[in-house]
Coordinates of C-alpha atoms and ligand atoms in Angstrom, one line a residue:
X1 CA 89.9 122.6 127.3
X2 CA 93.0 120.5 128.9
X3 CA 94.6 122.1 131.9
X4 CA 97.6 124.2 131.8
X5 CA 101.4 122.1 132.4
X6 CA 103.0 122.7 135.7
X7 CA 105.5 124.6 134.4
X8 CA 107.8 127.4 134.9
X9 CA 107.0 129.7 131.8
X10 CA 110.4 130.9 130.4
X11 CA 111.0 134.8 129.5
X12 CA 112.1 134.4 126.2
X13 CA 115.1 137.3 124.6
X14 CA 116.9 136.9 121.8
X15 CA 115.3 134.3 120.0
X16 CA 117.5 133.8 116.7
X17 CA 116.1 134.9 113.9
X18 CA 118.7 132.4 111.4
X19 CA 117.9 128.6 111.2
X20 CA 119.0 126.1 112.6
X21 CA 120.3 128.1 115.5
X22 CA 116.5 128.9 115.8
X23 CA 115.7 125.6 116.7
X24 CA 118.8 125.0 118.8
X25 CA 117.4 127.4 121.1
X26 CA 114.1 126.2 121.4
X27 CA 115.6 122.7 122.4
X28 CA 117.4 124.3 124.8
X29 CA 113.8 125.9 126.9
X30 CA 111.9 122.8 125.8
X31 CA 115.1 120.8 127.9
X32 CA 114.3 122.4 131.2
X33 CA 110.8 122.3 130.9
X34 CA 111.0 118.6 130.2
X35 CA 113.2 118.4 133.2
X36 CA 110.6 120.3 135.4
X37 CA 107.5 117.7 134.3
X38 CA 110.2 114.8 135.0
X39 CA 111.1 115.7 138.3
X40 CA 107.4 116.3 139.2
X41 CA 105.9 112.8 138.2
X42 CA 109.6 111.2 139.5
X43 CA 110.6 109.6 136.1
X44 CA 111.8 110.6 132.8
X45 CA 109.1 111.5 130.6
X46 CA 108.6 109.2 127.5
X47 CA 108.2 109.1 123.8
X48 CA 106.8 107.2 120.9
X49 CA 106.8 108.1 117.7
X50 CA 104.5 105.6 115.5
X51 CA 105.3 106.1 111.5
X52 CA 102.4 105.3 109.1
X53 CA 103.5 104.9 105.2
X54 CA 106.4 106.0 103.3
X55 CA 110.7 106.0 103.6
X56 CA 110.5 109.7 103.7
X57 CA 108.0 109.3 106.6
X58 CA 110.6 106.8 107.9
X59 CA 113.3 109.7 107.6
X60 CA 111.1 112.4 109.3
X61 CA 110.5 110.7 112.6
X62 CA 113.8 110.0 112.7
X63 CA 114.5 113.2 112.6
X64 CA 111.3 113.9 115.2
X65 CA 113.3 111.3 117.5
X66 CA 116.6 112.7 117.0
X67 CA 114.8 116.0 119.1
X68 CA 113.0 114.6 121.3
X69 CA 116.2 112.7 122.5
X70 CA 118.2 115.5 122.8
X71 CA 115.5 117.6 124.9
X72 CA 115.4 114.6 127.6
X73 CA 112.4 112.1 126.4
X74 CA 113.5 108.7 126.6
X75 CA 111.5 106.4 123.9
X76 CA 109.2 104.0 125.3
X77 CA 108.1 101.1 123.8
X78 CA 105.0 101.5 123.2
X79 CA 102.3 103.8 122.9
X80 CA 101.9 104.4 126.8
X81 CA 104.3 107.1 126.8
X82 CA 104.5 111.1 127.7
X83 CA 104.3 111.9 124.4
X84 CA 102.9 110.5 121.3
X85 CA 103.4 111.3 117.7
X86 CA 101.8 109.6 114.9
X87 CA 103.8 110.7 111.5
X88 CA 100.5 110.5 109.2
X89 CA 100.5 108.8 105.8
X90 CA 97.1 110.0 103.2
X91 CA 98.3 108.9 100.0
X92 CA 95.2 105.9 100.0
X93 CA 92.2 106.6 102.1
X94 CA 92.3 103.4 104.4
X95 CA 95.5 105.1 105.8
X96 CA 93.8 108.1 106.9
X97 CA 91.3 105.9 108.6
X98 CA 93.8 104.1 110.3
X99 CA 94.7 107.0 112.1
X100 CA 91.1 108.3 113.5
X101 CA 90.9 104.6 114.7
X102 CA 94.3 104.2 116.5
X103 CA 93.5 107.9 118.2
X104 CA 90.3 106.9 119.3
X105 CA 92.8 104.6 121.4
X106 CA 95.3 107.0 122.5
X107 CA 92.7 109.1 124.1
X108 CA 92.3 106.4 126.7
X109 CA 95.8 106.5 127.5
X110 CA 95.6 110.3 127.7
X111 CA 92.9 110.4 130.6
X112 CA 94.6 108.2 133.0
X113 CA 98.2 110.3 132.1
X114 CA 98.2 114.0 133.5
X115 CA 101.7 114.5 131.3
X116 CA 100.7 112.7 127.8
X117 CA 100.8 115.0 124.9
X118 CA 99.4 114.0 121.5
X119 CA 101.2 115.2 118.4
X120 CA 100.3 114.6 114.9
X121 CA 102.3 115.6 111.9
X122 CA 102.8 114.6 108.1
X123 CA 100.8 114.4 104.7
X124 CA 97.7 114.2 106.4
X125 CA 97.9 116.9 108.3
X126 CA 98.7 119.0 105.3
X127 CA 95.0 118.4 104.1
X128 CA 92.7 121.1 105.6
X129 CA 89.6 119.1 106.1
X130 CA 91.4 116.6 108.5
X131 CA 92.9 119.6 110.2
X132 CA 88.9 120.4 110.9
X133 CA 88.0 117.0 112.0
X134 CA 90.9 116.8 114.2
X135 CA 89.8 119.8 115.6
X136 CA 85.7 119.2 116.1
X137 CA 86.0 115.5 117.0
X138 CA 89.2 114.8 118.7
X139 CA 89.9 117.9 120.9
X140 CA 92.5 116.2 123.3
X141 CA 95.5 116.2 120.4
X142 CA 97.5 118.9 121.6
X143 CA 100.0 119.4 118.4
X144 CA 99.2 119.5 114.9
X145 CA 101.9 120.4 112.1
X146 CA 102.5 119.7 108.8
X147 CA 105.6 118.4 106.4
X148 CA 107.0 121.9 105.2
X149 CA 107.5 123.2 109.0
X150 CA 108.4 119.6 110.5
X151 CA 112.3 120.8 111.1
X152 CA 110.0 123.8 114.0
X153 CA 109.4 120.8 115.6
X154 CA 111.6 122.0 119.0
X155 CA 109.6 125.2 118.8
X156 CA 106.3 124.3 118.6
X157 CA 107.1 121.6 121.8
X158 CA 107.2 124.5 123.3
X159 CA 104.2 126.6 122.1
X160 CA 102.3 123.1 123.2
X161 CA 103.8 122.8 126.2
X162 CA 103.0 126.5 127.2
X163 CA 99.7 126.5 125.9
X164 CA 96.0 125.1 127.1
X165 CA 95.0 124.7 123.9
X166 CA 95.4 122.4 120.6
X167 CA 98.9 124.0 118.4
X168 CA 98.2 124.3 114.8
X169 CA 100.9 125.5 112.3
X170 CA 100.3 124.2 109.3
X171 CA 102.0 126.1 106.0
X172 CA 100.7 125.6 102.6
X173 CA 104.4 125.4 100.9
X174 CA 107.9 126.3 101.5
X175 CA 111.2 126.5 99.6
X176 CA 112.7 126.4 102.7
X177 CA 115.2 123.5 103.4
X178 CA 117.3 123.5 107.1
X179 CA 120.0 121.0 107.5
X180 CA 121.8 120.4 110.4
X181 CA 119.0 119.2 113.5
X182 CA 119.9 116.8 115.2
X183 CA 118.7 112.8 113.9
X184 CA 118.2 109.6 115.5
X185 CA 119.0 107.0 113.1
X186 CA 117.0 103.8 113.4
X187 CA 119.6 101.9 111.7
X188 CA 123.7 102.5 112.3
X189 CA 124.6 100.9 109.3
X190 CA 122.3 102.5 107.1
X191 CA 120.4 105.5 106.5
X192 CA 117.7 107.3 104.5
X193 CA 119.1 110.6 102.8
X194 CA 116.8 113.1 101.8
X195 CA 118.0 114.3 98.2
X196 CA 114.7 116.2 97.4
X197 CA 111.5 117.1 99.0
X198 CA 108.1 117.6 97.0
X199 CA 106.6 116.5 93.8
X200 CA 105.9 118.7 90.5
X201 CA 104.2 115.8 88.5
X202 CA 100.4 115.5 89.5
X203 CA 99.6 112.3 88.3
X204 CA 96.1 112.5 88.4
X205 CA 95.1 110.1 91.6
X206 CA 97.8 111.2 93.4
X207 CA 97.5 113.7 96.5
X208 CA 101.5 114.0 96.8
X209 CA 102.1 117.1 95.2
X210 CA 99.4 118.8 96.9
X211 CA 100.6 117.4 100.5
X212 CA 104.2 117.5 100.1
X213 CA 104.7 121.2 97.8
X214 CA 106.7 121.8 95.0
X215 CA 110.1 120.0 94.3
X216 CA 113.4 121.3 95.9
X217 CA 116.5 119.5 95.9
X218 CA 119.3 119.9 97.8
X219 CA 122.6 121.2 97.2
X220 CA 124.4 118.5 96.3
X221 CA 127.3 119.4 98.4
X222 CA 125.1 119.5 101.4
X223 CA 123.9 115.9 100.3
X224 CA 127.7 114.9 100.1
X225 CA 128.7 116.3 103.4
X226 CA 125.9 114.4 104.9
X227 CA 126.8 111.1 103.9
X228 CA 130.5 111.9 104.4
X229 CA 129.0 112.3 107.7
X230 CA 127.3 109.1 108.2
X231 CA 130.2 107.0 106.6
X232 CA 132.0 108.8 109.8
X233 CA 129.2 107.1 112.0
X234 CA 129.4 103.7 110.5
X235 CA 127.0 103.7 107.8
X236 CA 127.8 101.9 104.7
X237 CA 124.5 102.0 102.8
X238 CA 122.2 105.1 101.8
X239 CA 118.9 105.3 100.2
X240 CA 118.3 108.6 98.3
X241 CA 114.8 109.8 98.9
X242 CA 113.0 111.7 96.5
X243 CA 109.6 111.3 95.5
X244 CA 111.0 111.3 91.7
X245 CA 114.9 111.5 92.1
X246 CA 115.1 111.2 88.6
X247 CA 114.3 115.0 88.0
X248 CA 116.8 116.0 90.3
X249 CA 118.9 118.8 90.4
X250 CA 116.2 120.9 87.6
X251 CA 115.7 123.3 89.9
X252 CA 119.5 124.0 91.8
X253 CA 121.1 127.6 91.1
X254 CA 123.9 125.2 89.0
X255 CA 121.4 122.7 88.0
X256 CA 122.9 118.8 87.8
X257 CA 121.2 115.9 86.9
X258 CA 120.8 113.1 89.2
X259 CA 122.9 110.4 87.6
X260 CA 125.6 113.5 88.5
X261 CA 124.9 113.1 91.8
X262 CA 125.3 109.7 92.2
X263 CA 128.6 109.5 90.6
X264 CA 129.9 112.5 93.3
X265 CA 128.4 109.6 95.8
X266 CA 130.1 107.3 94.2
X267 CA 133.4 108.5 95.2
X268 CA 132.8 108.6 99.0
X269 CA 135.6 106.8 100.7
X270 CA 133.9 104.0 103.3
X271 CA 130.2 104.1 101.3
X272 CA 129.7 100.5 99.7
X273 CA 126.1 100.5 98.6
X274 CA 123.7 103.4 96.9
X275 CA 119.9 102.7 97.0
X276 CA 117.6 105.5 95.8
X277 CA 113.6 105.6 95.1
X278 CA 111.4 106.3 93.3
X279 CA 112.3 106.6 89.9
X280 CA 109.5 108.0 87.5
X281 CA 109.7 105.9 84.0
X282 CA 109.4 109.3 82.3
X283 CA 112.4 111.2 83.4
X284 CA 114.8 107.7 83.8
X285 CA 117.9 108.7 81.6
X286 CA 120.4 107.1 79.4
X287 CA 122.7 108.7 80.9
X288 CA 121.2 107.1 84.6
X289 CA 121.6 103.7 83.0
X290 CA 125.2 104.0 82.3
X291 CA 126.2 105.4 85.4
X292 CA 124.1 102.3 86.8
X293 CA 126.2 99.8 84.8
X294 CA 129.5 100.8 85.4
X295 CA 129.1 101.7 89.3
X296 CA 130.6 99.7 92.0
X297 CA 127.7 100.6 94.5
X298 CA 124.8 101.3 93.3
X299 CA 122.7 98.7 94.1
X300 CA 121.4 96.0 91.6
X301 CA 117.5 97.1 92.4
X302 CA 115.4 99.5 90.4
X303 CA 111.9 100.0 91.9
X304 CA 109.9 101.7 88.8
X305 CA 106.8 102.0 89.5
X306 CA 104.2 101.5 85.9
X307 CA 101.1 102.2 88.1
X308 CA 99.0 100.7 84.9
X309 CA 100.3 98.6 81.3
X310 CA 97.5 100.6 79.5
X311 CA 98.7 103.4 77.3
X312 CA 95.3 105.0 77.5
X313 CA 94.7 104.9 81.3
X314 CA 98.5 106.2 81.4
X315 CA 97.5 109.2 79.3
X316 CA 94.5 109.9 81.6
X317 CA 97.2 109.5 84.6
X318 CA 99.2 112.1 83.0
X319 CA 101.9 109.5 83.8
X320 CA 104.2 111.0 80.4
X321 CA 105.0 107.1 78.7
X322 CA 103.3 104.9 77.3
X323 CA 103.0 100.7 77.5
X324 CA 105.7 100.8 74.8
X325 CA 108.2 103.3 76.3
X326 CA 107.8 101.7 79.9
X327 CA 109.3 98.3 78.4
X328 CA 112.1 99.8 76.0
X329 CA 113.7 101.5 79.0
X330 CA 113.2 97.9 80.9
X331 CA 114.9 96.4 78.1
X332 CA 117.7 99.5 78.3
X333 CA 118.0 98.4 81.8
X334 CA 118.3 94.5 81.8
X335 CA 120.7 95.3 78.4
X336 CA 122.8 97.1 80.7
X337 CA 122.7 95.8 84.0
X338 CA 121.5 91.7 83.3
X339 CA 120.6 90.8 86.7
X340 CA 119.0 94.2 88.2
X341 CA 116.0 93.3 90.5
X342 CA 112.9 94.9 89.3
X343 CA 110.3 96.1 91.5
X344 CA 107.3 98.4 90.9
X345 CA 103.8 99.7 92.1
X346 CA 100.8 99.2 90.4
X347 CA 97.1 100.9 90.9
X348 CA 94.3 98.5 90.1
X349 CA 90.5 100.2 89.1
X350 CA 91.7 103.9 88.3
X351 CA 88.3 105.4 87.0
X352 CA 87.4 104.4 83.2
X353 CA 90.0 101.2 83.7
X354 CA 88.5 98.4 81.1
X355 CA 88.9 94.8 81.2
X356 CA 91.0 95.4 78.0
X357 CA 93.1 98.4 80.3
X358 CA 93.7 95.6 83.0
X359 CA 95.1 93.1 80.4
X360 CA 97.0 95.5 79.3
X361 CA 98.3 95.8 82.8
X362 CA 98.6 92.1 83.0
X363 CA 100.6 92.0 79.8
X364 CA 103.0 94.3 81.3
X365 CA 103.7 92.1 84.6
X366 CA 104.0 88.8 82.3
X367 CA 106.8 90.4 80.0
X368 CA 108.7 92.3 82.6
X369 CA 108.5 89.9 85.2
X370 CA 108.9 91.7 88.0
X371 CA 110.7 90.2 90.9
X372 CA 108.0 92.1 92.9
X373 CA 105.4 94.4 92.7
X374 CA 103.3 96.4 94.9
X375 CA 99.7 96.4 93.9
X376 CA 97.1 99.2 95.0
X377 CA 93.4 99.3 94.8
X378 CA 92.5 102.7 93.6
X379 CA 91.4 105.0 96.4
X380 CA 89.8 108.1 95.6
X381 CA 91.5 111.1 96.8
X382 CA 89.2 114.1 97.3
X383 CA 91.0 117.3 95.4
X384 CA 93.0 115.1 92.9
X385 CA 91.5 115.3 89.0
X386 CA 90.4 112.0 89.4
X387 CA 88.5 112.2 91.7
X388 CA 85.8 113.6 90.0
X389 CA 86.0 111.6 86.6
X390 CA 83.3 109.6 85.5
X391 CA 83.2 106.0 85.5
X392 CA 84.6 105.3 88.6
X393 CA 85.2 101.5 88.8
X394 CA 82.9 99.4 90.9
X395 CA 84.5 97.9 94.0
X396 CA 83.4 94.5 93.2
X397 CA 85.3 94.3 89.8
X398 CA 88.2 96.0 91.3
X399 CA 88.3 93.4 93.6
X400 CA 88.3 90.8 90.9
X401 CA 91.3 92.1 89.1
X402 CA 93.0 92.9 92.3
X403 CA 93.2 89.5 93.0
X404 CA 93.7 88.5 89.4
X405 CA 97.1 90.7 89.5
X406 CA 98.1 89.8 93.2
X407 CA 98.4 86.0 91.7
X408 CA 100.2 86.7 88.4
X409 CA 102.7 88.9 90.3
X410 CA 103.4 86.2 93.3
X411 CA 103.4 83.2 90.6
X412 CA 106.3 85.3 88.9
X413 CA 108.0 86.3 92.0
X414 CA 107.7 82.3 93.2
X415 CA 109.6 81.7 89.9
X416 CA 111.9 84.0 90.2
X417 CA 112.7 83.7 93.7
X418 CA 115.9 81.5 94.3
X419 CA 117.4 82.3 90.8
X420 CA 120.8 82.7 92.3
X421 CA 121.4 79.6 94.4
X422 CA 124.9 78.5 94.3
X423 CA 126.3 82.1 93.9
X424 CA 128.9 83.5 96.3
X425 CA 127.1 87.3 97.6
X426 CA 127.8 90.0 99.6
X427 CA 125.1 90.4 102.4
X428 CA 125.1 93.1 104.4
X429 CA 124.0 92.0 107.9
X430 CA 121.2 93.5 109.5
X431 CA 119.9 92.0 112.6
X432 CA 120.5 88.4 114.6
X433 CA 117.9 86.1 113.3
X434 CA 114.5 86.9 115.4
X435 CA 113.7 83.1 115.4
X436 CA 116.5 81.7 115.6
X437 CA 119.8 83.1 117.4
X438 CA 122.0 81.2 115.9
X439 CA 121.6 82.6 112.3
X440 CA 122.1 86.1 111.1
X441 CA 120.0 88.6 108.5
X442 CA 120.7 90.2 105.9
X443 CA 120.4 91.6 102.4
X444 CA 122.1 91.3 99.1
X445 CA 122.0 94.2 96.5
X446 CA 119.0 93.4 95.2
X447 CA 117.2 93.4 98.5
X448 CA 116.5 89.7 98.9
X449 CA 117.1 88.6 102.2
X450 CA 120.0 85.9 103.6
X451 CA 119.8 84.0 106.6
X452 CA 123.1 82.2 107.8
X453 CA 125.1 81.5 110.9
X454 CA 126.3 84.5 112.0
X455 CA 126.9 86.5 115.4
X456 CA 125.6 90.0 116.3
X457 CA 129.0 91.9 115.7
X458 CA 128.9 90.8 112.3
X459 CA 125.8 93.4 111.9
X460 CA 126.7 96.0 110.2
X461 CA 129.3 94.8 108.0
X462 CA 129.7 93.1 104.6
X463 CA 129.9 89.4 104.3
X464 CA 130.4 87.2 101.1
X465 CA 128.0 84.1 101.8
X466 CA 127.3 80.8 99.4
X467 CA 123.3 81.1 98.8
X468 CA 122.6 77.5 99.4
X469 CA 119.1 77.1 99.4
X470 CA 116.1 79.6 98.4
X471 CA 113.1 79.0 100.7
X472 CA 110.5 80.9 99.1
X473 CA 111.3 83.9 99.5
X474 CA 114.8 84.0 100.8
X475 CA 117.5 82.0 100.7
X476 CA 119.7 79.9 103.7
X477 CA 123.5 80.5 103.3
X478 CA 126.9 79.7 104.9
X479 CA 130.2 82.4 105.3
X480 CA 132.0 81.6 101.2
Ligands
LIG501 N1 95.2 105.2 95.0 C1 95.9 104.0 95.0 N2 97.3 104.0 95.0 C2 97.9 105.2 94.9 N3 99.2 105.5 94.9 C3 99.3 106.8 94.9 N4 98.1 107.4 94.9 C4 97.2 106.4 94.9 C5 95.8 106.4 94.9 N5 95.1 107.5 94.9 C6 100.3 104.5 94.8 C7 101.1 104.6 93.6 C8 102.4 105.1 94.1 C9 102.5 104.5 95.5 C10 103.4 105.1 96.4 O1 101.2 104.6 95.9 O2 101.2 103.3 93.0 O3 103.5 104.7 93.3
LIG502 FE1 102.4 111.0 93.2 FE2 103.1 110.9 90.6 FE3 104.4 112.5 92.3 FE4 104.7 109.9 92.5 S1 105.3 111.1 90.7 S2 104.4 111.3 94.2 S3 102.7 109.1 92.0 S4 102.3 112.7 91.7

């Protein structure tokens, strides 16, 4: 049992019953009692949020941030801070692991810190038998909560920092979205955008639909006043977040489809570039691809994930194409738009996988040529279907393909690296140059990376640059 916080406990009345004004009073109370611990150990108390896994992940802390900023935590830069959160990733196994290690860790910190709180939130909180560990083996956390109830997150800082025990809220689902919380963006050029949250597909290894809920989008007027928001604040990039924005807008009141959406984007006054992710193979439309061809900002990347070339392993995926359908709609795409960069993620060793099933994989990567992929070993995800299929591969031959595929894709992307040296780009700048001051970093549309001679208030804005030379993977340019 931890002791108590030194703190004033505050009557509450009238606590509002509507979000988001909720929340804003919560923030409010948590305010002064952060004020109260501050002035007692004689220094503002300190934050760190630590993000493991995906760009929705990315989003949510910064929305976690965006909180604990306005009730008085300053960030800290590192993990010796007031208050910890790890934002949890459990989509592969060795990412849950990750976590018990690194708290292992934290608890160190914790007993030399009267004021450290532990918080840990997202997809791996949402599964019930880590919730149990958490709670027999690693008794010092002091907030657990999940990814439907993340925008409580002012109001259960305060149920933690009343109580002497560990705070659990955890909800199964929701079709509950608040806007309107306050957000710390990492970035001030660019920004994430939540479109939709949650993921009706069940692919058979995957644990995202049980962890994340059903799919709700958003209203996409909401969307639209949000990044008519950021525009305001200097952003000139989005990336739409969805876990398949491609079924978007199925379930709205006035349903719209998502290649809709991006063309009421489109017309934002100030917005240059549109990313989005992920796009499921199954629900990519004709109707996507045009409004990809004939837009000014959409980016010229489409990260479309085949997850295996086989159409038999596909089936057993419950994936919804097949080998043949997957490379149609890339040859759709590279009809419409020639030079799109292609990305994708693939999952090596999913139960039953043959040698023939790999090669069929392989076959796949050697005709689409990706320009990169991201390549998985299979990790068994206790409550998905496949789980408990037979024929589960053995890690030694899992290994041996991995490896196989890991070279085929990085020959390609050697080979396909530095394909447009000579051209004239845009680059949005990012950063100054970590090694080297004098140069500047950026990106083009297709996401490779630039480095050229450049100053720090050229971040944030658009420059055309002469791609010079490609080394490896990125290329060394000068101002055009
Ligand atoms: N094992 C390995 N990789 C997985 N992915 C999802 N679930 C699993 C799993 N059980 C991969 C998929 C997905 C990416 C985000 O993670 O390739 O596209
Ligand atoms: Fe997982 Fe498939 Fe949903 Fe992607 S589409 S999150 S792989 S279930």
């Amino acid at each position: 049992m931890k002791e108590k916080r030194n703190i004033t406990i505050i009557d509450k009345k009238q606590i509002p019953s509507e979000e988001p004004a909720r929340q804003y009073y919560f923030m409010d109370i948590a305010k002064k009692y952060v004020a109260e611990l501050a002035e007692q150990k004689g220094a503002p108390l300190t934050f760190c949020v630590t993000t493991f896994g995906c760009q929705m992940n990315a989003r949510d802390s910064e929305k976690l941030v965006g909180i604990l900023e306005k009730i008085g935590y300053v960030e800290a830069p590192d993990e010796k801070a007031d208050f910890v959160i790890y934002n949890t990733c459990t989509v592969r196994e060795n990412a849950n692991n990750k976590v018990y290690g690194r708290l292992g860790y934290l608890h160190g910190f914790k007993k030399k810190n009267p004021y450290m709180m532990i918080g840990l939130c997202g997809c791996m909180m949402q599964e019930p038998t880590v919730v149990e560990k958490i709670q027999n083996s690693y008794r010092f956390v002091d907030l657990i909560f999940g990814t439907h109830n993340i925008y409580k997150f002012a109001e259960l800082i305060v149920t933690a920092l009343e109580s002497d025990s560990m705070t659990i809220d955890i909800w199964k689902d929701t079709d509950k979205i608040v806007e309107d919380l306050p957000v710390e963006r990492k970035y001030s050029f660019k920004s994430g955008v939540n479109i939709m949250f949650g993921c009706n597909n069940f692919c058979s290894y995957c644990i995202v639909p049980y962890v994340r809920g059903r799919e709700r989008s958003r209203e996409p007027k909401e969307i639209v006043r949000e990044i008519e928001h950021l525009v305001q604040d200097g952003v000139v990039e989005v990336m739409l977040l969805g876990q398949n924005v491609n079924s978007y807008g199925r379930n709205l009141e006035h349903p719209m489809t998502f290649a809709q959406l991006l063309q009421e984007i489109e017309k934002i006054e100030g917005l240059e570039r549109i990313r989005f992710m992920t796009s499921h193979p199954k629900d990519l439309s004709d109707e996507l691809i045009e409004v990809m061809k004939n837009s000014k900002k959409i980016c010229n990347h489409l990260h479309l994930p085949l997850q295996s070339g086989s159409s038999r392993i596909l089936k057993i995926m419950n994936r919804h194409y097949d080998k043949e359908h997957y490379l149609e709609l890339v040859d759709k795409i590279r009809a419409a738009v020639p030079d799109i960069a292609l990305t994708t993620d693939i999952i090596v060793g999913f139960p039953g996988e043959t040698e023939e099933d790999f090669e069929e994989t392989m076959d796949v990567v050697r005709r689409v040529r990706y320009d990169s992929a991201f390549t998985f070993i299979y990790s068994k995800r206790t409550g998905t279907p496949a789980a408990t299929m037979d024929d589960q591969i053995p890690e030694e031959v899992i290994k041996e393909r991995f490896d196989r595929l890991l070279h085929e894709v990085q020959t390609i992307s050697a080979e396909k690296a530095g394909k447009l040296t000579g051209q004239t780009l845009p680059v949005l700048v990012e950063e100054v140059n970590g090694q080297d001051a004098s140069l500047v970093t950026g990106k083009l549309t297709n996401n490779s990376t630039v480095h050229f001679p450049g100053t720090a208030d050229m971040i944030g804005t658009i420059q055309n640059v002469v791609l010079e030379e490609c080394k490896g993977f990125y290329y060394i340019g000068r101002l055009a």
